[in-house]
Short mmCIF file of C-alpha atoms in Angstrom, two decimals:
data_model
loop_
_atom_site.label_atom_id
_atom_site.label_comp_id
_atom_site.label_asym_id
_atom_site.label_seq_id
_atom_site.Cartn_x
_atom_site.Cartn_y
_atom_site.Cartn_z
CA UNK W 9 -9.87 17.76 6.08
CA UNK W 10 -9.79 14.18 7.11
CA UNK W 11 -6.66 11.65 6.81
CA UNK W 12 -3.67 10.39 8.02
CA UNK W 13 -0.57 12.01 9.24
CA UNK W 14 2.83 10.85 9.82
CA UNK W 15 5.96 12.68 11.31
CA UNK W 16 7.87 13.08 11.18
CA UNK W 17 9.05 12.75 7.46
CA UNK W 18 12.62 12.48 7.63
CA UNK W 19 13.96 10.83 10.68
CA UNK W 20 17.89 9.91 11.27
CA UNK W 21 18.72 7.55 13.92
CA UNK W 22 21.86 6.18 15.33
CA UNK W 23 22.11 2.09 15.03
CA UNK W 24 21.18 0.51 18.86
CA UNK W 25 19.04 3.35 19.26
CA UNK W 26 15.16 2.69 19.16
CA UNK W 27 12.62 5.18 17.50
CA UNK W 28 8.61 6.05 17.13
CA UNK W 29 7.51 7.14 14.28
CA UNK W 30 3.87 8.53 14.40
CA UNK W 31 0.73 7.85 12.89
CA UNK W 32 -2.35 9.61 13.24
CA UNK W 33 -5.59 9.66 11.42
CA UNK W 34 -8.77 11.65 11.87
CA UNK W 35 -11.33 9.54 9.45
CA UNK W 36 -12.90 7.66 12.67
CA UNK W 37 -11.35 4.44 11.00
CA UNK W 38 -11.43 1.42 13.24
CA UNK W 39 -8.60 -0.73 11.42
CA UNK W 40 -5.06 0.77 11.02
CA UNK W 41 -1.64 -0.72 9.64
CA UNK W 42 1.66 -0.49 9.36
CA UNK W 43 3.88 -1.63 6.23
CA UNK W 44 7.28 -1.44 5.18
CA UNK W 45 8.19 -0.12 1.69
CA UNK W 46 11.82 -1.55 0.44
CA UNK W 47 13.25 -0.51 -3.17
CA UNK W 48 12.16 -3.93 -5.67
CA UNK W 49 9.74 -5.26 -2.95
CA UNK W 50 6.74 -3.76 -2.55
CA UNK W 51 5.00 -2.90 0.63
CA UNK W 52 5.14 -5.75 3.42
CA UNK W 53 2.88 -5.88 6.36
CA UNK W 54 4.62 -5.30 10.06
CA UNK W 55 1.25 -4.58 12.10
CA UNK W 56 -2.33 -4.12 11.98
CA UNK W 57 -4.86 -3.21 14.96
CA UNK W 58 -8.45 -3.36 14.20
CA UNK W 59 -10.01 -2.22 17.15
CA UNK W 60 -8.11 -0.05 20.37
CA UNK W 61 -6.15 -2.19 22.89
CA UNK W 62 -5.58 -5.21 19.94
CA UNK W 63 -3.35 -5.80 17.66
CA UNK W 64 -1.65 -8.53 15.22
CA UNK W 65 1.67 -9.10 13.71
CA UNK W 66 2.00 -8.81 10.39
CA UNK W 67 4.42 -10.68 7.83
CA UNK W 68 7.70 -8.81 9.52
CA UNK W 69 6.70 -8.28 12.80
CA UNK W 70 10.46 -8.85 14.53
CA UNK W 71 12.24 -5.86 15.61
CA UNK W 72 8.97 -3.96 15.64
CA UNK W 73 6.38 -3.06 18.33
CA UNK W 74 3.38 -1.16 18.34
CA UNK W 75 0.46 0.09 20.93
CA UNK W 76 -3.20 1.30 20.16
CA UNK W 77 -4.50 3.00 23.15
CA UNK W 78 -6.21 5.49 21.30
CA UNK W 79 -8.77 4.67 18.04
CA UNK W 80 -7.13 7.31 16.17
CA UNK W 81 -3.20 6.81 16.90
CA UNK W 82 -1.36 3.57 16.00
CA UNK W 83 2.65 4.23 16.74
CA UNK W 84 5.48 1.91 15.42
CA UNK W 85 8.46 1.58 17.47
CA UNK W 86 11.55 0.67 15.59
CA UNK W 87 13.91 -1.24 18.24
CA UNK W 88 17.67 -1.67 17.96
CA UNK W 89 16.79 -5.57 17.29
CA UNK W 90 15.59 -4.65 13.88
CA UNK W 91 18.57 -5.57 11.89
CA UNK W 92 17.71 -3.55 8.34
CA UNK W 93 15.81 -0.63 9.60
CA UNK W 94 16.63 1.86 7.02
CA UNK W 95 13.02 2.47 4.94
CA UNK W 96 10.52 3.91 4.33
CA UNK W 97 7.27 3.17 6.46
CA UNK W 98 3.89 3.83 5.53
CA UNK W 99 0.57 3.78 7.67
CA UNK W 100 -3.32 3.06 6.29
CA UNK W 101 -6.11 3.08 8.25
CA UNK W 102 -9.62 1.43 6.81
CA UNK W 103 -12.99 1.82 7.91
CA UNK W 104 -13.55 -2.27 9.11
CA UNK W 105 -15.62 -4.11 9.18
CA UNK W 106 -17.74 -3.67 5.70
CA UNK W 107 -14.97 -1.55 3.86
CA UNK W 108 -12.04 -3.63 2.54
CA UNK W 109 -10.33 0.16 1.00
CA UNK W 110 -7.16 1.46 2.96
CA UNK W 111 -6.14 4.89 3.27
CA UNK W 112 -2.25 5.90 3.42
CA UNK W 113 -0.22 8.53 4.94
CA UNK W 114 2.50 10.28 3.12
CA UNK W 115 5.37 8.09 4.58
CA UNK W 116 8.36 8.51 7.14
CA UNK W 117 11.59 7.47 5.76
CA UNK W 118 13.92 6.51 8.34
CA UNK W 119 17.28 6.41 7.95
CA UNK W 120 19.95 4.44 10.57
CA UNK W 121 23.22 5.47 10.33
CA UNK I 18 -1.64 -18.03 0.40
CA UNK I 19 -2.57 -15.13 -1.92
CA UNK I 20 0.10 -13.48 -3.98
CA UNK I 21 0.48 -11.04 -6.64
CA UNK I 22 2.48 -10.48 -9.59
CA UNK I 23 3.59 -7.88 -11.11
CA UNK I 24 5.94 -8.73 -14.20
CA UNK I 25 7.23 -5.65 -15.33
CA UNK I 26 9.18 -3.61 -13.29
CA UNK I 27 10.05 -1.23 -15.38
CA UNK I 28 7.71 0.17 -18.64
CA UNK I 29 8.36 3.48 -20.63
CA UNK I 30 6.26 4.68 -23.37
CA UNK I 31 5.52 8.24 -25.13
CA UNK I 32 2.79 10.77 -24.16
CA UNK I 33 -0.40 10.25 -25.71
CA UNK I 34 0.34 6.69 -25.85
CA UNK I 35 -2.00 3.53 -24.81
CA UNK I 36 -0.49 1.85 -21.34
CA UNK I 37 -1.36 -1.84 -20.13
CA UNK I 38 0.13 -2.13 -16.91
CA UNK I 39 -0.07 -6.09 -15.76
CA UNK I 40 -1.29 -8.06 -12.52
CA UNK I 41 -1.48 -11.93 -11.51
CA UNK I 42 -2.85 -12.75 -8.41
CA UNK I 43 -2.86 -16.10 -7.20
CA UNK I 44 -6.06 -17.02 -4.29
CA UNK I 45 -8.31 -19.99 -4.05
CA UNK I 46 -11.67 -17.28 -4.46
CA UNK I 47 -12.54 -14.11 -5.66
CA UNK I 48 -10.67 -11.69 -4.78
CA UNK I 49 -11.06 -7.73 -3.80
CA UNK I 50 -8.29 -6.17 -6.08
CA UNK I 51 -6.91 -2.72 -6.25
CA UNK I 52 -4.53 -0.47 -7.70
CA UNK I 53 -2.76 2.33 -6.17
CA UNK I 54 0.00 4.80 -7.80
CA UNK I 55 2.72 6.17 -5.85
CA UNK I 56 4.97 9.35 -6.81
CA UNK I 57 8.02 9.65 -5.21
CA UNK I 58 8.59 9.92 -1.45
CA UNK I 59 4.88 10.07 -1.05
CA UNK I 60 2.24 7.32 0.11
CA UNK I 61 -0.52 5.49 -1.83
CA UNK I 62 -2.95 6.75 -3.80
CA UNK I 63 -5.90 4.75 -4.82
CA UNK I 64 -6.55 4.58 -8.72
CA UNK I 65 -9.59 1.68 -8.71
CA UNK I 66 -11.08 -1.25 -7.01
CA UNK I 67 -12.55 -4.32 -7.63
CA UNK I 68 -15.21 -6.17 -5.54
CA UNK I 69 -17.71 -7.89 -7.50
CA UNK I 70 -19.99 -7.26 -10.47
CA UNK I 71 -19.09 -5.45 -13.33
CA UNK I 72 -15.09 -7.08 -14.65
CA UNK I 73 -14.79 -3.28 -16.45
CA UNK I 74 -13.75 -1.10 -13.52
CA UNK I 75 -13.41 2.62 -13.91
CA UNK I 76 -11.31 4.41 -11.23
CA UNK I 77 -9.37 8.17 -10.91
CA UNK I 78 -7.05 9.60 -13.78
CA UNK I 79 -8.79 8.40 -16.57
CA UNK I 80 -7.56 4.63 -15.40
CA UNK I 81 -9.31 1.21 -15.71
CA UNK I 82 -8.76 -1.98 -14.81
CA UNK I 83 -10.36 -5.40 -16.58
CA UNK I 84 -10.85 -8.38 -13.88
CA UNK I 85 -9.91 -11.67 -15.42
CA UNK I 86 -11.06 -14.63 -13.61
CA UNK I 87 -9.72 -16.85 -16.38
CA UNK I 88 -6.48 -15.21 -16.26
CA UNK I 89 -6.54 -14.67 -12.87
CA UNK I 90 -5.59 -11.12 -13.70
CA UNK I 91 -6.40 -7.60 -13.13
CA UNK I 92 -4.56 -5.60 -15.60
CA UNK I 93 -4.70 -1.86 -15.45
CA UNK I 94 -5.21 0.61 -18.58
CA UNK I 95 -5.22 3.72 -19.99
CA UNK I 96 -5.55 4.87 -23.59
CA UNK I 97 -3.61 8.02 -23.60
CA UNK I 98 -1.00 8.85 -21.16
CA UNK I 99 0.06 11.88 -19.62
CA UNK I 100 3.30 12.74 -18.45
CA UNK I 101 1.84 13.68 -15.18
CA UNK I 102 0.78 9.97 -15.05
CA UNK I 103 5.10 8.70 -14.37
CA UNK I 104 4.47 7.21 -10.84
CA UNK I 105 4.87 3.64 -9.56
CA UNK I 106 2.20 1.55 -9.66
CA UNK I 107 1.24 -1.36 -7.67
CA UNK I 108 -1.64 -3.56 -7.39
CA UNK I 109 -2.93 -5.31 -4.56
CA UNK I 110 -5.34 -8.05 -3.11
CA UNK I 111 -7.25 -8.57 -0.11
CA UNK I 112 -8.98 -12.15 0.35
CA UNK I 113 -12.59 -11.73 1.50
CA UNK I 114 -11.77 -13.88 4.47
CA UNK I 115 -8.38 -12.81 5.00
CA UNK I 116 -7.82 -11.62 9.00
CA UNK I 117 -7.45 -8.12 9.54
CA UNK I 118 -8.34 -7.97 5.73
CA UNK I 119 -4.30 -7.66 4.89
CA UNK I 120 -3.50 -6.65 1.41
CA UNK I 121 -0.82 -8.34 -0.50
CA UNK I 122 1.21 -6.11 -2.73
CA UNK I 123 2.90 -6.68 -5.81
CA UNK I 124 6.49 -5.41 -6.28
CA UNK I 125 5.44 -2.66 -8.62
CA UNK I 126 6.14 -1.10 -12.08
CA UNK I 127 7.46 1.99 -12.25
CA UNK I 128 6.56 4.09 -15.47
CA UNK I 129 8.39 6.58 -17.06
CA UNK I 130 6.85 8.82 -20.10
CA UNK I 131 8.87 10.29 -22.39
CA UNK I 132 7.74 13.73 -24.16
#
């Protein structure tokens, strides 16, 4: 079955420390993303790649960083400069250029204590 | 720059009951306009999407959605609910220029359904 995958999906952290959470998907999709999911906000943009080796910050791209050397992996590193890291984090991949549809994983919630 | 507007956050009603879920969005154009459920601790589901044509979308679940350009609105619907159906619900936009083709959430309703 194609889609995405994320793991893990409970992470605990200690605050300074920095943390990758995975994403992975096997739909051959050339555009992936990563968002942030807050209680009361909605989902907000950190950082979208649409092709390997590229990538753009999103709306709340500080205390984030990212790398796409593979098409189908797109990790998010959560650095100890992120001052409100506890959330839940989603990834979508799309199939660019013609398809404006995004696919999402089932979530990592991350938890700094 | 686009935004979207969901006004109710919250929104019970009985099963077997009609739902209206609302959506503004605010963009200079036309945009491409979806709506995707969520059930707890989960991701994103797509329900429906709107590109062009037809204003009377039909998506997943038994949803629709009517596109508004008047109203600049998107509001979702479905005539009898099922208790299955208590989720969070948020709709979404995409300009058809936008970079990266970045969707803009709303900040969601989350249903309940009482039996």
């Amino acid at each position: 079955d194609g889609g995405i995958t994320q793991s893990p999906k409970y992470l605990f952290r200690k605050e300074g420390q920095n943390v990758t959470l995975s994403c992975e998907q096997n739909l051959n999709h050339d555009a992936m993303y990563w968002y942030r999911q807050d209680p009361g906000q909605g989902l907000r943009l950190i950082y979208y790649s649409q092709i390997v080796n590229d990538f753009q910050k999103g709306d709340i791209a500080e205390g984030y960083s990212v790398s796409r050397e593979k098409k189908e992996s797109f990790p998010l590193t959560v650095t100890s400069a992120q001052k409100n890291p506890t959330a839940f984090y989603l990834c979508a991949s799309r199939r660019a250029p013609l398809d404006n549809e995004q696919f999402f994983g089932p979530g990592t919630r991350l938890t700094v204590l | 720059a686009q935004s979207v507007t969901q006004p109710d956050i919250h929104i019970t009603v009985s099963e077997g009951a009609s739902l209206e879920l609302r959506c503004n969005y605010s963009y200079g154009a036309t945009p491409y306009l979806f709506w995707y459920v969520q059930s707890p601790g989960q991701g994103l589901q797509l329900l429906l999407k709107y590109f062009s044509g037809d204003t009377l979308v039909q998506g997943i679940k038994g949803f629709e959605a009517e596109f508004k350009r008047s109203q600049s609105s998107f509001n979702l619907r479905k005539p009898s609910v099922h208790w299955s159906d208590a989720a969070e619900y948020f709709c979404a936009v995409v300009g058809p220029t936008g970079g990266g083709n970045k969707l803009t959430f709303g900040t969601g309703t989350q249903l309940k359904v009482e039996l």
